Amino acid sequence: MGCDCDKSFSTNYMVLNPEEVGLFDLINMLFSSNIEKRKFVDSSEVEEQDFWRRWIMFISIVVQKLLLFFSKPMSIFGSAIEFFLNLLSINGNLASLLLNLVQGKVTMPDKNSASFLSFIGNVDKRVKLDRSIKPGDNERYFGALSMMASKVAYENKAYIETVVTNHWKMEFLGSYDYWNDAWCSDFDLSWYEIDGLGKIHGGFMKALGLQKSKGWPKEITKQEPSCRPLPLAYYAIRDMLRELLSKNERAKFILTGHSLGGAMAILFPAILALHEETWLLKRLEGVYTFGQPRVGDDKFVEVMEKKFKEHEVKYFRFVYCNDIVPRLPFDNSELMFKHFGKCLYFNSLYQGKVVAEEPNKNYFSPLHSIPMRINSVKELIRSFTLAYKKGPDYREGGLLRIFRIIGLIAPGISAHSTQDYVNSTRLGSSNVLSHPKTL
């Protein structure tokens, strides 16, 4: 039995369904403002007069369609690359692997072991915290710890437990997998307008736990296995926090995430506010996001700024250089997505400053095209020199250097790496977080 989509929880909405699209129907949308006729567009509006909005919808559908079409081969290829990288690592290097292969002594990686790394983990293998940043450094310590937590969150449970327990000397409370009904979240421009919150990116909400049939009920009933074989993130984490924080009245918590994780980190307190979870909001120490995309409109910004001020929640949004993800979805007349909060922007030298909005906010600007590519050349050169200047913790491997080379053509891809965000919190966050006025 499938999960029916009842959008009565939303006052207005625009949902794109790439599974339903036909080529001619898709092309016709560009020449007709009547979007009600299109099976792949489910909207509270009958018409969309603005051509550029229809064009953006067209691009979103095409990208999602391509991703869905190639999802299986991409998954297989990605898993194969990941397995090979771990195979190399566990056997020493390529020469050792070939020797072990000849001798019949090849060690095979175990995906559930504490030594197995995701693709992202292979890009940046650091596990230790920077000892020069002490807990007493307040926001700077929280920022550095949050970024390392965001990086480690990409790994399996055994790896995370080993890092938290053995390297960080902290108590490990658990690692969990949750249901995500939005595989193409970053490219899905669907949105829902939630009464009291504003218009919010649909893909990010579904990743956090939005139920297409019910929206955001304050409590949920027993889940249907055919629809959701895994629990919903928001409800499971909220209930866990209720239990943990009730045991210590002085304890607080921090929300953090990289990329999509950053979007969900800022949406989580938004849904807490929607559900009037005042007790939990008062226990929220801060929100630290890294390479976070935009998630809502002006109304969402207004509501969240008010709630964060009311409950004294600190919100720091880290953006490294030309990272493309914080500049998506667009903030222009065709779309309505906005950023808010304190933007901590770091250039390629990891020099930070507080800004209202990152430079080149919508990325695809002809004026920034050449400077971005010049900067990519500098980043590639830096990848060979930084370790000599700052120490072995800043050495970059061949995998990241491949992405640096790709960045010469498509700037902003390698800039989204966890490597640069960890470096930003360690090398460039001191003045910015200690003196939070615009530099």
GROMACS .gro file of C-alpha atoms in nm:
model
  439
    1MET     CA    1   0.000   0.000   0.000
    2GLY     CA    2   0.147   0.336  -0.095
    3CYS     CA    3   0.151   0.659   0.102
    4ASP     CA    4  -0.112   0.901  -0.030
    5CYS     CA    5  -0.020   1.268  -0.040
    6ASP     CA    6  -0.279   1.491   0.135
    7LYS     CA    7  -0.157   1.851   0.140
    8SER     CA    8  -0.438   1.994   0.351
    9PHE     CA    9  -0.176   2.073   0.621
   10SER     CA   10  -0.033   2.340   0.386
   11THR     CA   11  -0.208   2.666   0.298
   12ASN     CA   12  -0.014   2.693  -0.031
   13TYR     CA   13   0.222   2.454  -0.206
   14MET     CA   14   0.410   2.368  -0.521
   15VAL     CA   15   0.524   2.007  -0.550
   16LEU     CA   16   0.728   1.872  -0.841
   17ASN     CA   17   0.693   1.501  -0.922
   18PRO     CA   18   0.970   1.394  -1.165
   19GLU     CA   19   0.835   1.037  -1.175
   20GLU     CA   20   0.522   1.164  -1.353
   21VAL     CA   21   0.689   1.375  -1.620
   22GLY     CA   22   0.667   1.319  -1.996
   23LEU     CA   23   0.902   1.490  -2.242
   24PHE     CA   24   0.638   1.678  -2.441
   25ASP     CA   25   0.443   1.773  -2.131
   26LEU     CA   26   0.764   1.911  -1.978
   27ILE     CA   27   0.851   2.117  -2.287
   28ASN     CA   28   0.494   2.247  -2.318
   29MET     CA   29   0.520   2.395  -1.969
   30LEU     CA   30   0.772   2.648  -2.101
   31PHE     CA   31   0.515   2.782  -2.348
   32SER     CA   32   0.200   2.763  -2.138
   33SER     CA   33   0.130   2.933  -1.806
   34ASN     CA   34  -0.137   2.675  -1.720
   35ILE     CA   35   0.054   2.448  -1.483
   36GLU     CA   36  -0.266   2.277  -1.367
   37LYS     CA   37  -0.253   2.064  -1.684
   38ARG     CA   38   0.090   1.924  -1.598
   39LYS     CA   39   0.083   1.589  -1.419
   40PHE     CA   40   0.428   1.647  -1.274
   41VAL     CA   41   0.329   1.978  -1.108
   42ASP     CA   42   0.096   1.972  -0.810
   43SER     CA   43   0.026   2.330  -0.708
   44SER     CA   44  -0.228   2.533  -0.518
   45GLU     CA   45  -0.202   2.782  -0.806
   46VAL     CA   46  -0.363   2.712  -1.143
   47GLU     CA   47  -0.128   2.929  -1.349
   48GLU     CA   48   0.234   3.047  -1.340
   49GLN     CA   49   0.270   3.354  -1.558
   50ASP     CA   50   0.640   3.412  -1.493
   51PHE     CA   51   0.844   3.236  -1.764
   52TRP     CA   52   1.161   3.231  -1.556
   53ARG     CA   53   0.987   3.051  -1.271
   54ARG     CA   54   0.863   2.792  -1.519
   55TRP     CA   55   1.216   2.767  -1.655
   56ILE     CA   56   1.355   2.700  -1.305
   57MET     CA   57   1.087   2.437  -1.250
   58PHE     CA   58   1.188   2.285  -1.585
   59ILE     CA   59   1.555   2.267  -1.485
   60SER     CA   60   1.469   2.123  -1.143
   61ILE     CA   61   1.260   1.847  -1.300
   62VAL     CA   62   1.525   1.764  -1.562
   63VAL     CA   63   1.802   1.738  -1.301
   64GLN     CA   64   1.588   1.524  -1.071
   65LYS     CA   65   1.485   1.304  -1.362
   66LEU     CA   66   1.849   1.248  -1.458
   67LEU     CA   67   1.946   1.173  -1.099
   68LEU     CA   68   1.662   0.924  -1.064
   69PHE     CA   69   1.752   0.760  -1.395
   70PHE     CA   70   2.116   0.723  -1.301
   71SER     CA   71   2.059   0.660  -0.930
   72LYS     CA   72   2.123   0.286  -0.943
   73PRO     CA   73   2.443   0.298  -1.155
   74MET     CA   74   2.561   0.599  -0.951
   75SER     CA   75   2.500   0.406  -0.630
   76ILE     CA   76   2.685   0.102  -0.760
   77PHE     CA   77   2.975   0.313  -0.889
   78GLY     CA   78   2.993   0.511  -0.565
   79SER     CA   79   2.993   0.197  -0.353
   80ALA     CA   80   3.265   0.046  -0.574
   81ILE     CA   81   3.485   0.355  -0.539
   82GLU     CA   82   3.426   0.363  -0.165
   83PHE     CA   83   3.509  -0.007  -0.133
   84PHE     CA   84   3.827   0.034  -0.341
   85LEU     CA   85   3.946   0.329  -0.131
   86ASN     CA   86   3.901   0.123   0.185
   87LEU     CA   87   4.067  -0.175   0.019
   88LEU     CA   88   4.371   0.041  -0.055
   89SER     CA   89   4.375   0.185   0.296
   90ILE     CA   90   4.347  -0.146   0.482
   91ASN     CA   91   4.621  -0.305   0.269
   92GLY     CA   92   4.857  -0.009   0.299
   93ASN     CA   93   4.877   0.132  -0.055
   94LEU     CA   94   4.846   0.023  -0.418
   95ALA     CA   95   5.186  -0.153  -0.422
   96SER     CA   96   5.105  -0.343  -0.102
   97LEU     CA   97   4.762  -0.435  -0.235
   98LEU     CA   98   4.912  -0.579  -0.555
   99LEU     CA   99   5.172  -0.771  -0.353
  100ASN     CA  100   4.905  -0.907  -0.118
  101LEU     CA  101   4.696  -1.002  -0.421
  102VAL     CA  102   4.985  -1.203  -0.568
  103GLN     CA  103   5.049  -1.371  -0.234
  104GLY     CA  104   4.680  -1.436  -0.169
  105LYS     CA  105   4.688  -1.225   0.150
  106VAL     CA  106   4.449  -0.946   0.059
  107THR     CA  107   4.259  -0.806   0.357
  108MET     CA  108   3.900  -0.725   0.268
  109PRO     CA  109   3.730  -0.422   0.428
  110ASP     CA  110   3.425  -0.464   0.649
  111LYS     CA  111   3.160  -0.195   0.591
  112ASN     CA  112   3.046  -0.217   0.953
  113SER     CA  113   3.392  -0.193   1.109
  114ALA     CA  114   3.534   0.109   1.290
  115SER     CA  115   3.803   0.142   1.022
  116PHE     CA  116   3.570   0.165   0.722
  117LEU     CA  117   3.537   0.518   0.582
  118SER     CA  118   3.272   0.675   0.363
  119PHE     CA  119   3.379   0.859   0.047
  120ILE     CA  120   3.366   1.186   0.242
  121GLY     CA  121   3.568   1.029   0.523
  122ASN     CA  122   3.835   0.930   0.273
  123VAL     CA  123   3.862   1.292   0.159
  124ASP     CA  124   3.934   1.412   0.513
  125LYS     CA  125   4.055   1.142   0.754
  126ARG     CA  126   4.111   1.362   1.059
  127VAL     CA  127   3.948   1.236   1.378
  128LYS     CA  128   4.117   1.428   1.661
  129LEU     CA  129   3.996   1.761   1.794
  130ASP     CA  130   4.228   2.060   1.780
  131ARG     CA  131   4.389   2.066   2.126
  132SER     CA  132   4.464   2.438   2.097
  133ILE     CA  133   4.091   2.515   2.102
  134LYS     CA  134   3.975   2.467   2.461
  135PRO     CA  135   3.619   2.422   2.596
  136GLY     CA  136   3.655   2.761   2.763
  137ASP     CA  137   3.681   2.924   2.421
  138ASN     CA  138   3.300   2.904   2.410
  139GLU     CA  139   3.168   2.966   2.055
  140ARG     CA  140   3.501   2.884   1.891
  141TYR     CA  141   3.516   2.549   2.069
  142PHE     CA  142   3.151   2.476   1.988
  143GLY     CA  143   3.214   2.568   1.625
  144ALA     CA  144   3.519   2.342   1.589
  145LEU     CA  145   3.349   2.055   1.774
  146SER     CA  146   3.029   2.095   1.570
  147MET     CA  147   3.216   2.076   1.240
  148MET     CA  148   3.401   1.762   1.345
  149ALA     CA  149   3.070   1.611   1.458
  150SER     CA  150   2.914   1.704   1.122
  151LYS     CA  151   3.202   1.536   0.940
  152VAL     CA  152   3.200   1.220   1.151
  153ALA     CA  153   2.821   1.189   1.111
  154TYR     CA  154   2.876   1.062   0.755
  155GLU     CA  155   3.034   0.742   0.891
  156ASN     CA  156   2.901   0.412   1.029
  157LYS     CA  157   2.808   0.358   1.393
  158ALA     CA  158   3.123   0.166   1.490
  159TYR     CA  159   3.347   0.439   1.347
  160ILE     CA  160   3.155   0.719   1.520
  161GLU     CA  161   3.158   0.540   1.856
  162THR     CA  162   3.534   0.481   1.832
  163VAL     CA  163   3.603   0.846   1.747
  164VAL     CA  164   3.377   0.989   2.019
  165THR     CA  165   3.494   0.748   2.290
  166ASN     CA  166   3.862   0.698   2.214
  167HIS     CA  167   3.968   1.022   2.045
  168TRP     CA  168   3.734   1.281   2.191
  169LYS     CA  169   3.704   1.115   2.534
  170MET     CA  170   3.331   1.183   2.544
  171GLU     CA  171   3.026   0.972   2.618
  172PHE     CA  172   2.874   0.813   2.309
  173LEU     CA  173   2.494   0.836   2.320
  174GLY     CA  174   2.417   0.661   1.991
  175SER     CA  175   2.405   0.682   1.612
  176TYR     CA  176   2.081   0.631   1.422
  177ASP     CA  177   1.945   0.605   1.069
  178TYR     CA  178   1.621   0.780   0.977
  179TRP     CA  179   1.373   0.776   0.691
  180ASN     CA  180   1.439   1.012   0.400
  181ASP     CA  181   1.172   1.039   0.131
  182ALA     CA  182   1.368   1.298  -0.066
  183TRP     CA  183   1.677   1.152  -0.232
  184CYS     CA  184   1.709   1.453  -0.467
  185SER     CA  185   1.650   1.709  -0.190
  186ASP     CA  186   1.907   1.966  -0.302
  187PHE     CA  187   1.756   1.989  -0.652
  188ASP     CA  188   1.389   1.960  -0.557
  189LEU     CA  189   1.240   2.311  -0.555
  190SER     CA  190   0.906   2.196  -0.417
  191TRP     CA  191   0.778   2.401  -0.126
  192TYR     CA  192   0.497   2.405   0.128
  193GLU     CA  193   0.358   2.703   0.314
  194ILE     CA  194   0.308   2.612   0.680
  195ASP     CA  195   0.075   2.835   0.880
  196GLY     CA  196   0.283   3.019   1.138
  197LEU     CA  197   0.618   2.942   0.970
  198GLY     CA  198   0.602   3.054   0.606
  199LYS     CA  199   0.711   2.881   0.287
  200ILE     CA  200   0.975   2.609   0.335
  201HIS     CA  201   1.174   2.388   0.099
  202GLY     CA  202   0.977   2.063   0.062
  203GLY     CA  203   1.274   1.832   0.007
  204PHE     CA  204   1.450   1.942   0.323
  205MET     CA  205   1.131   1.907   0.528
  206LYS     CA  206   1.070   1.555   0.398
  207ALA     CA  207   1.428   1.463   0.490
  208LEU     CA  208   1.363   1.582   0.847
  209GLY     CA  209   1.032   1.400   0.884
  210LEU     CA  210   0.745   1.577   0.706
  211GLN     CA  211   0.465   1.328   0.642
  212LYS     CA  212   0.313   1.384   0.299
  213SER     CA  213  -0.019   1.253   0.426
  214LYS     CA  214  -0.028   1.449   0.755
  215GLY     CA  215   0.228   1.729   0.751
  216TRP     CA  216   0.368   1.804   1.097
  217PRO     CA  217   0.135   1.661   1.363
  218LYS     CA  218   0.271   1.725   1.712
  219GLU     CA  219   0.266   1.355   1.792
  220ILE     CA  220   0.265   1.057   1.557
  221THR     CA  221   0.095   0.722   1.572
  222LYS     CA  222   0.252   0.387   1.489
  223GLN     CA  223   0.429   0.408   1.156
  224GLU     CA  224   0.320   0.203   0.856
  225PRO     CA  225   0.612  -0.030   0.765
  226SER     CA  226   0.527  -0.020   0.393
  227CYS     CA  227   0.570   0.357   0.389
  228ARG     CA  228   0.855   0.412   0.635
  229PRO     CA  229   1.081   0.121   0.728
  230LEU     CA  230   1.286   0.366   0.941
  231PRO     CA  231   1.173   0.622   1.205
  232LEU     CA  232   1.128   0.990   1.122
  233ALA     CA  233   1.425   1.203   1.232
  234TYR     CA  234   1.242   1.495   1.395
  235TYR     CA  235   1.016   1.290   1.619
  236ALA     CA  236   1.281   1.038   1.722
  237ILE     CA  237   1.540   1.304   1.807
  238ARG     CA  238   1.288   1.526   1.987
  239ASP     CA  239   1.173   1.237   2.208
  240MET     CA  240   1.534   1.139   2.277
  241LEU     CA  241   1.616   1.496   2.381
  242ARG     CA  242   1.315   1.509   2.610
  243GLU     CA  243   1.437   1.198   2.789
  244LEU     CA  244   1.806   1.295   2.811
  245LEU     CA  245   1.753   1.655   2.919
  246SER     CA  246   1.496   1.559   3.183
  247LYS     CA  247   1.777   1.376   3.368
  248ASN     CA  248   1.991   1.689   3.406
  249GLU     CA  249   1.831   2.030   3.447
  250ARG     CA  250   2.159   2.207   3.364
  251ALA     CA  251   2.224   2.021   3.039
  252LYS     CA  252   2.179   2.191   2.702
  253PHE     CA  253   2.217   2.076   2.344
  254ILE     CA  254   2.361   2.203   2.017
  255LEU     CA  255   2.233   2.138   1.665
  256THR     CA  256   2.478   2.108   1.380
  257GLY     CA  257   2.513   1.973   1.027
  258HIS     CA  258   2.700   2.004   0.699
  259SER     CA  259   2.515   2.062   0.370
  260LEU     CA  260   2.172   1.892   0.388
  261GLY     CA  261   2.248   1.827   0.754
  262GLY     CA  262   2.277   2.202   0.804
  263ALA     CA  263   1.937   2.259   0.646
  264MET     CA  264   1.782   2.005   0.883
  265ALA     CA  265   1.966   2.157   1.179
  266ILE     CA  266   1.793   2.490   1.121
  267LEU     CA  267   1.456   2.329   1.042
  268PHE     CA  268   1.453   2.125   1.363
  269PRO     CA  269   1.402   2.428   1.596
  270ALA     CA  270   1.151   2.567   1.345
  271ILE     CA  271   0.929   2.263   1.395
  272LEU     CA  272   0.990   2.279   1.771
  273ALA     CA  273   0.856   2.635   1.754
  274LEU     CA  274   0.559   2.520   1.543
  275HIS     CA  275   0.478   2.263   1.812
  276GLU     CA  276   0.534   2.516   2.092
  277GLU     CA  277   0.810   2.304   2.246
  278THR     CA  278   0.921   2.595   2.464
  279TRP     CA  279   1.101   2.375   2.717
  280LEU     CA  280   1.327   2.226   2.450
  281LEU     CA  281   1.392   2.561   2.281
  282LYS     CA  282   1.510   2.704   2.613
  283ARG     CA  283   1.759   2.418   2.640
  284LEU     CA  284   1.898   2.482   2.292
  285GLU     CA  285   2.244   2.636   2.332
  286GLY     CA  286   2.305   2.712   1.966
  287VAL     CA  287   2.288   2.609   1.601
  288TYR     CA  288   2.609   2.574   1.397
  289THR     CA  289   2.573   2.494   1.027
  290PHE     CA  290   2.836   2.447   0.756
  291GLY     CA  291   2.771   2.488   0.383
  292GLN     CA  292   2.397   2.509   0.455
  293PRO     CA  293   2.155   2.575   0.166
  294ARG     CA  294   1.864   2.819   0.198
  295VAL     CA  295   1.548   2.667   0.342
  296GLY     CA  296   1.266   2.923   0.365
  297ASP     CA  297   1.114   3.256   0.262
  298ASP     CA  298   1.095   3.601   0.426
  299LYS     CA  299   0.821   3.487   0.663
  300PHE     CA  300   1.030   3.191   0.776
  301VAL     CA  301   1.324   3.425   0.837
  302GLU     CA  302   1.108   3.664   1.038
  303VAL     CA  303   0.964   3.387   1.256
  304MET     CA  304   1.299   3.218   1.324
  305GLU     CA  305   1.480   3.542   1.407
  306LYS     CA  306   1.207   3.623   1.655
  307LYS     CA  307   1.212   3.274   1.813
  308PHE     CA  308   1.592   3.265   1.840
  309LYS     CA  309   1.595   3.608   2.005
  310GLU     CA  310   1.313   3.508   2.242
  311HIS     CA  311   1.491   3.192   2.357
  312GLU     CA  312   1.847   3.334   2.332
  313VAL     CA  313   1.956   3.075   2.076
  314LYS     CA  314   2.287   3.147   1.901
  315TYR     CA  315   2.298   3.072   1.529
  316PHE     CA  316   2.623   3.066   1.332
  317ARG     CA  317   2.618   2.986   0.960
  318PHE     CA  318   2.966   2.901   0.828
  319VAL     CA  319   3.034   2.957   0.458
  320TYR     CA  320   3.369   2.877   0.300
  321CYS     CA  321   3.474   3.083  -0.002
  322ASN     CA  322   3.303   2.979  -0.330
  323ASP     CA  323   3.104   2.685  -0.191
  324ILE     CA  324   2.806   2.652  -0.424
  325VAL     CA  325   2.560   2.492  -0.178
  326PRO     CA  326   2.499   2.795   0.051
  327ARG     CA  327   2.414   2.988  -0.265
  328LEU     CA  328   2.128   2.752  -0.352
  329PRO     CA  329   1.833   2.761  -0.402
  330PHE     CA  330   1.851   3.107  -0.556
  331ASP     CA  331   1.749   3.420  -0.369
  332ASN     CA  332   1.592   3.624  -0.648
  333SER     CA  333   1.258   3.740  -0.789
  334GLU     CA  334   1.183   3.396  -0.934
  335LEU     CA  335   1.238   3.208  -0.609
  336MET     CA  336   1.179   3.310  -0.248
  337PHE     CA  337   1.447   3.129  -0.050
  338LYS     CA  338   1.640   3.342   0.202
  339HIS     CA  339   1.927   3.305   0.446
  340PHE     CA  340   1.930   3.457   0.792
  341GLY     CA  341   2.147   3.458   1.099
  342LYS     CA  342   2.511   3.545   1.140
  343CYS     CA  343   2.708   3.441   0.831
  344LEU     CA  344   3.070   3.359   0.909
  345TYR     CA  345   3.242   3.384   0.572
  346PHE     CA  346   3.595   3.249   0.517
  347ASN     CA  347   3.810   3.316   0.212
  348SER     CA  348   4.067   3.077   0.061
  349LEU     CA  349   4.324   3.191   0.319
  350TYR     CA  350   4.077   3.095   0.593
  351GLN     CA  351   4.047   3.459   0.694
  352GLY     CA  352   3.700   3.506   0.841
  353LYS     CA  353   3.456   3.790   0.876
  354VAL     CA  354   3.093   3.830   0.972
  355VAL     CA  355   2.873   3.936   0.680
  356ALA     CA  356   2.501   3.976   0.619
  357GLU     CA  357   2.524   3.759   0.304
  358GLU     CA  358   2.805   3.564   0.139
  359PRO     CA  359   2.958   3.733  -0.172
  360ASN     CA  360   2.815   3.627  -0.509
  361LYS     CA  361   2.503   3.509  -0.331
  362ASN     CA  362   2.347   3.332  -0.631
  363TYR     CA  363   2.676   3.186  -0.761
  364PHE     CA  364   2.616   3.208  -1.138
  365SER     CA  365   2.741   3.562  -1.186
  366PRO     CA  366   2.953   3.650  -1.495
  367LEU     CA  367   3.137   3.909  -1.284
  368HIS     CA  368   3.261   3.639  -1.046
  369SER     CA  369   3.342   3.372  -1.303
  370ILE     CA  370   3.708   3.461  -1.360
  371PRO     CA  371   3.787   3.547  -0.994
  372MET     CA  372   3.638   3.213  -0.885
  373ARG     CA  373   3.864   3.021  -1.125
  374ILE     CA  374   4.169   3.219  -1.016
  375ASN     CA  375   4.079   3.130  -0.660
  376SER     CA  376   4.050   2.762  -0.760
  377VAL     CA  377   4.409   2.776  -0.889
  378LYS     CA  378   4.518   2.920  -0.555
  379GLU     CA  379   4.335   2.640  -0.370
  380LEU     CA  380   4.509   2.376  -0.582
  381ILE     CA  381   4.849   2.529  -0.508
  382ARG     CA  382   4.758   2.560  -0.139
  383SER     CA  383   4.680   2.188  -0.125
  384PHE     CA  384   5.054   2.121  -0.174
  385THR     CA  385   5.182   2.391   0.062
  386LEU     CA  386   4.944   2.421   0.360
  387ALA     CA  387   5.081   2.119   0.547
  388TYR     CA  388   5.432   2.269   0.541
  389LYS     CA  389   5.300   2.591   0.690
  390LYS     CA  390   5.046   2.461   0.941
  391GLY     CA  391   5.148   2.102   1.012
  392PRO     CA  392   5.055   1.747   0.906
  393ASP     CA  393   4.690   1.784   1.015
  394TYR     CA  394   4.641   2.002   0.709
  395ARG     CA  395   4.785   1.765   0.450
  396GLU     CA  396   4.547   1.696   0.160
  397GLY     CA  397   4.525   1.358  -0.010
  398GLY     CA  398   4.505   1.275  -0.378
  399LEU     CA  399   4.128   1.234  -0.369
  400LEU     CA  400   4.069   1.594  -0.263
  401ARG     CA  401   4.328   1.717  -0.512
  402ILE     CA  402   4.126   1.556  -0.788
  403PHE     CA  403   3.831   1.767  -0.676
  404ARG     CA  404   4.057   2.073  -0.663
  405ILE     CA  405   4.137   2.010  -1.030
  406ILE     CA  406   3.765   1.970  -1.109
  407GLY     CA  407   3.720   2.304  -0.932
  408LEU     CA  408   3.926   2.473  -1.202
  409ILE     CA  409   3.634   2.406  -1.436
  410ALA     CA  410   3.346   2.408  -1.188
  411PRO     CA  411   3.444   2.633  -0.895
  412GLY     CA  412   3.249   2.571  -0.578
  413ILE     CA  413   3.249   2.189  -0.592
  414SER     CA  414   3.565   2.119  -0.393
  415ALA     CA  415   3.487   2.423  -0.173
  416HIS     CA  416   3.198   2.225  -0.024
  417SER     CA  417   3.436   1.967   0.123
  418THR     CA  418   3.448   1.907   0.497
  419GLN     CA  419   3.827   1.967   0.477
  420ASP     CA  420   3.785   2.339   0.416
  421TYR     CA  421   3.520   2.378   0.685
  422VAL     CA  422   3.731   2.200   0.947
  423ASN     CA  423   4.024   2.422   0.846
  424SER     CA  424   3.803   2.732   0.872
  425THR     CA  425   3.700   2.652   1.230
  426ARG     CA  426   4.060   2.585   1.330
  427LEU     CA  427   4.258   2.849   1.141
  428GLY     CA  428   4.014   3.131   1.092
  429SER     CA  429   3.745   3.130   1.359
  430SER     CA  430   3.933   3.287   1.651
  431ASN     CA  431   3.869   3.658   1.585
  432VAL     CA  432   3.532   3.604   1.418
  433LEU     CA  433   3.371   3.407   1.700
  434SER     CA  434   3.546   3.584   1.985
  435HIS     CA  435   3.451   3.928   1.850
  436PRO     CA  436   3.121   3.873   1.668
  437LYS     CA  437   3.090   4.217   1.508
  438THR     CA  438   3.117   4.259   1.133
  439LEU     CA  439   3.485   4.297   1.030
   0.00000   0.00000   0.00000
